[in-house]
């Protein structure tokens, strides 16, 4: 079952620190949909630690809603929580943090086994030993007795195609073609008006 993201871009009002300013300091500008329409668990794990089976070091996991979240975003989160008890993983991240991401970072998993059995694609995380569930079903991969000495490869295993290779990078799950480049482009542009710390993404999941 997939995971859905609900995200909103907020900006801090330029006059929020003025004595006369009496409104909310943060303003909701837009939802990230339809800029981002995917449900990529690897991206969610990389950014927010949600469904983190590859063991990413998340950028902004489990921060909850900002204490000064705008009423529009806070109300939307409250409404979603009433409608769906599975809502979880609320967090936020500033454009200043996203701007400086090292896109070459990889998760802690050593590699991935991908089993192509149309219409299904199964993935097994590989650490220092071959996954027991994979070995039981498909045997020891012919690319090496253990992942420590294995090389990338592709082979047939009882009528299905199996591929072993390295894990993805941040660039693979957040870069061009993922949809996140559109969200980041909007936040980058807003940063020129509101400052990089004055633009943030607030999210939750179900």
One Martini backbone bead per residue (centre of mass of N, CA, C, O) as a GRO file, in nm:
protein
  206
    1UNK     BB    1   0.095   0.036   0.024
    2UNK     BB    2   0.081   0.358  -0.021
    3UNK     BB    3   0.216   0.691   0.011
    4UNK     BB    4   0.100   1.007   0.106
    5UNK     BB    5   0.137   1.355   0.037
    6UNK     BB    6   0.122   1.664   0.235
    7UNK     BB    7   0.189   1.993   0.102
    8UNK     BB    8   0.331   2.321   0.206
    9UNK     BB    9   0.399   2.654   0.126
   10UNK     BB   10   0.580   2.881   0.326
   11UNK     BB   11   0.594   3.227   0.441
   12UNK     BB   12   0.756   3.503   0.570
   13UNK     BB   13   0.669   3.793   0.660
   14UNK     BB   14   0.843   4.087   0.616
   15UNK     BB   15   0.670   4.228   0.883
   16UNK     BB   16   0.673   4.033   1.142
   17UNK     BB   17   0.884   4.226   1.327
   18UNK     BB   18   0.687   4.438   1.356
   19UNK     BB   19   0.504   4.606   1.589
   20UNK     BB   20   0.237   4.646   1.398
   21UNK     BB   21   0.229   4.347   1.348
   22UNK     BB   22  -0.084   4.122   1.384
   23UNK     BB   23  -0.023   3.874   1.225
   24UNK     BB   24   0.080   3.615   1.076
   25UNK     BB   25   0.403   3.522   1.005
   26UNK     BB   26   0.284   3.281   0.842
   27UNK     BB   27   0.225   3.192   0.493
   28UNK     BB   28   0.016   3.038   0.275
   29UNK     BB   29   0.064   2.975  -0.073
   30UNK     BB   30   0.091   2.643  -0.133
   31UNK     BB   31   0.061   2.354  -0.272
   32UNK     BB   32   0.249   2.093  -0.420
   33UNK     BB   33  -0.007   2.044  -0.556
   34UNK     BB   34   0.093   1.978  -0.894
   35UNK     BB   35   0.405   1.967  -0.882
   36UNK     BB   36   0.360   1.708  -0.696
   37UNK     BB   37   0.249   1.352  -0.790
   38UNK     BB   38   0.398   1.154  -0.619
   39UNK     BB   39   0.489   0.817  -0.434
   40UNK     BB   40   0.800   0.822  -0.313
   41UNK     BB   41   0.946   0.660  -0.059
   42UNK     BB   42   1.244   0.743  -0.092
   43UNK     BB   43   1.193   1.046  -0.067
   44UNK     BB   44   1.050   1.045   0.207
   45UNK     BB   45   1.292   0.921   0.357
   46UNK     BB   46   1.515   1.124   0.283
   47UNK     BB   47   1.360   1.375   0.408
   48UNK     BB   48   1.144   1.232   0.660
   49UNK     BB   49   1.160   0.909   0.743
   50UNK     BB   50   0.952   0.765   0.561
   51UNK     BB   51   0.980   0.453   0.498
   52UNK     BB   52   1.300   0.367   0.597
   53UNK     BB   53   1.439   0.089   0.455
   54UNK     BB   54   1.733   0.214   0.358
   55UNK     BB   55   1.858   0.411   0.569
   56UNK     BB   56   1.836   0.704   0.595
   57UNK     BB   57   1.942   1.037   0.656
   58UNK     BB   58   1.738   1.256   0.741
   59UNK     BB   59   1.663   1.588   0.710
   60UNK     BB   60   1.334   1.598   0.842
   61UNK     BB   61   1.240   1.431   1.114
   62UNK     BB   62   0.986   1.458   1.333
   63UNK     BB   63   0.901   1.778   1.393
   64UNK     BB   64   0.643   1.858   1.317
   65UNK     BB   65   0.473   2.121   1.357
   66UNK     BB   66   0.501   2.430   1.362
   67UNK     BB   67   0.439   2.657   1.608
   68UNK     BB   68   0.384   2.886   1.355
   69UNK     BB   69   0.171   2.785   1.194
   70UNK     BB   70  -0.052   2.826   0.980
   71UNK     BB   71  -0.392   2.812   0.979
   72UNK     BB   72  -0.424   2.669   0.708
   73UNK     BB   73  -0.235   2.427   0.766
   74UNK     BB   74  -0.339   2.341   1.043
   75UNK     BB   75  -0.633   2.291   0.946
   76UNK     BB   76  -0.565   2.071   0.737
   77UNK     BB   77  -0.442   1.871   0.936
   78UNK     BB   78  -0.688   1.842   1.119
   79UNK     BB   79  -0.882   1.742   0.902
   80UNK     BB   80  -0.721   1.491   0.812
   81UNK     BB   81  -0.724   1.358   1.097
   82UNK     BB   82  -1.035   1.321   1.108
   83UNK     BB   83  -1.057   1.148   0.833
   84UNK     BB   84  -0.756   1.015   0.910
   85UNK     BB   85  -0.584   0.811   1.137
   86UNK     BB   86  -0.310   0.771   0.946
   87UNK     BB   87  -0.194   1.026   1.005
   88UNK     BB   88   0.158   1.127   0.960
   89UNK     BB   89   0.480   1.275   0.976
   90UNK     BB   90   0.512   1.551   1.069
   91UNK     BB   91   0.682   1.829   0.899
   92UNK     BB   92   0.981   2.038   0.829
   93UNK     BB   93   1.148   2.258   0.579
   94UNK     BB   94   1.386   2.455   0.464
   95UNK     BB   95   1.541   2.604   0.203
   96UNK     BB   96   1.822   2.621   0.331
   97UNK     BB   97   1.847   2.310   0.355
   98UNK     BB   98   1.784   2.224   0.058
   99UNK     BB   99   1.999   2.394  -0.092
  100UNK     BB  100   2.253   2.225   0.073
  101UNK     BB  101   2.240   1.956  -0.048
  102UNK     BB  102   2.387   1.644  -0.074
  103UNK     BB  103   2.332   1.452  -0.368
  104UNK     BB  104   2.546   1.198  -0.302
  105UNK     BB  105   2.389   1.071  -0.095
  106UNK     BB  106   2.348   0.767   0.086
  107UNK     BB  107   2.239   0.507   0.221
  108UNK     BB  108   2.318   0.234   0.439
  109UNK     BB  109   2.275   0.053   0.233
  110UNK     BB  110   2.451  -0.150   0.012
  111UNK     BB  111   2.190  -0.260  -0.156
  112UNK     BB  112   1.998  -0.399  -0.442
  113UNK     BB  113   1.721  -0.613  -0.505
  114UNK     BB  114   1.566  -0.683  -0.824
  115UNK     BB  115   1.241  -0.815  -0.904
  116UNK     BB  116   1.116  -0.919  -1.221
  117UNK     BB  117   0.747  -0.982  -1.208
  118UNK     BB  118   0.522  -0.942  -1.406
  119UNK     BB  119   0.386  -0.655  -1.267
  120UNK     BB  120   0.620  -0.688  -1.067
  121UNK     BB  121   0.834  -0.517  -0.813
  122UNK     BB  122   1.094  -0.632  -0.622
  123UNK     BB  123   1.256  -0.536  -0.308
  124UNK     BB  124   1.587  -0.576  -0.157
  125UNK     BB  125   1.769  -0.527   0.110
  126UNK     BB  126   2.129  -0.476   0.143
  127UNK     BB  127   2.380  -0.566   0.343
  128UNK     BB  128   2.610  -0.804   0.469
  129UNK     BB  129   2.370  -0.986   0.372
  130UNK     BB  130   2.168  -1.188   0.234
  131UNK     BB  131   1.848  -1.212   0.215
  132UNK     BB  132   1.661  -1.466   0.335
  133UNK     BB  133   1.404  -1.439   0.155
  134UNK     BB  134   1.558  -1.448  -0.110
  135UNK     BB  135   1.719  -1.715  -0.085
  136UNK     BB  136   1.473  -1.901  -0.042
  137UNK     BB  137   1.349  -1.828  -0.337
  138UNK     BB  138   1.638  -1.774  -0.534
  139UNK     BB  139   1.897  -1.780  -0.398
  140UNK     BB  140   2.219  -1.732  -0.442
  141UNK     BB  141   2.382  -1.499  -0.577
  142UNK     BB  142   2.611  -1.501  -0.858
  143UNK     BB  143   2.789  -1.232  -0.757
  144UNK     BB  144   2.818  -1.361  -0.458
  145UNK     BB  145   2.842  -1.490  -0.139
  146UNK     BB  146   2.858  -1.179  -0.067
  147UNK     BB  147   2.815  -0.839  -0.063
  148UNK     BB  148   3.114  -0.761  -0.008
  149UNK     BB  149   3.203  -0.923  -0.303
  150UNK     BB  150   3.007  -0.799  -0.490
  151UNK     BB  151   2.865  -0.746  -0.810
  152UNK     BB  152   2.708  -0.621  -1.045
  153UNK     BB  153   2.392  -0.771  -1.174
  154UNK     BB  154   2.225  -1.004  -1.412
  155UNK     BB  155   1.949  -1.250  -1.383
  156UNK     BB  156   1.811  -1.570  -1.381
  157UNK     BB  157   1.523  -1.685  -1.157
  158UNK     BB  158   1.287  -1.887  -1.238
  159UNK     BB  159   1.163  -1.659  -1.463
  160UNK     BB  160   1.316  -1.421  -1.332
  161UNK     BB  161   1.446  -1.098  -1.295
  162UNK     BB  162   1.769  -1.010  -1.162
  163UNK     BB  163   1.906  -0.726  -0.973
  164UNK     BB  164   2.228  -0.596  -0.881
  165UNK     BB  165   2.290  -0.293  -0.684
  166UNK     BB  166   2.311   0.008  -0.603
  167UNK     BB  167   2.213   0.260  -0.441
  168UNK     BB  168   2.065   0.546  -0.414
  169UNK     BB  169   2.054   0.884  -0.447
  170UNK     BB  170   1.942   1.189  -0.397
  171UNK     BB  171   1.933   1.255  -0.697
  172UNK     BB  172   1.745   1.015  -0.778
  173UNK     BB  173   1.494   1.116  -0.569
  174UNK     BB  174   1.524   1.463  -0.626
  175UNK     BB  175   1.572   1.506  -0.910
  176UNK     BB  176   1.538   1.502  -1.221
  177UNK     BB  177   1.209   1.353  -1.279
  178UNK     BB  178   1.060   1.351  -0.976
  179UNK     BB  179   0.930   1.665  -0.907
  180UNK     BB  180   1.113   1.822  -0.699
  181UNK     BB  181   1.228   2.042  -0.888
  182UNK     BB  182   0.969   2.221  -0.875
  183UNK     BB  183   0.961   2.280  -0.576
  184UNK     BB  184   1.250   2.399  -0.558
  185UNK     BB  185   1.211   2.629  -0.761
  186UNK     BB  186   0.998   2.782  -0.600
  187UNK     BB  187   1.163   2.816  -0.338
  188UNK     BB  188   1.397   2.968  -0.465
  189UNK     BB  189   1.235   3.214  -0.563
  190UNK     BB  190   1.121   3.291  -0.282
  191UNK     BB  191   1.401   3.341  -0.145
  192UNK     BB  192   1.446   3.620  -0.293
  193UNK     BB  193   1.212   3.757  -0.111
  194UNK     BB  194   1.219   3.594   0.197
  195UNK     BB  195   1.435   3.410   0.226
  196UNK     BB  196   1.560   3.100   0.300
  197UNK     BB  197   1.429   3.106   0.603
  198UNK     BB  198   1.133   3.215   0.471
  199UNK     BB  199   1.115   2.912   0.357
  200UNK     BB  200   0.871   2.638   0.367
  201UNK     BB  201   0.801   2.290   0.427
  202UNK     BB  202   0.488   2.128   0.491
  203UNK     BB  203   0.416   1.795   0.627
  204UNK     BB  204   0.229   1.487   0.551
  205UNK     BB  205   0.084   1.151   0.603
  206UNK     BB  206  -0.089   0.821   0.475
   0.00000   0.00000   0.00000
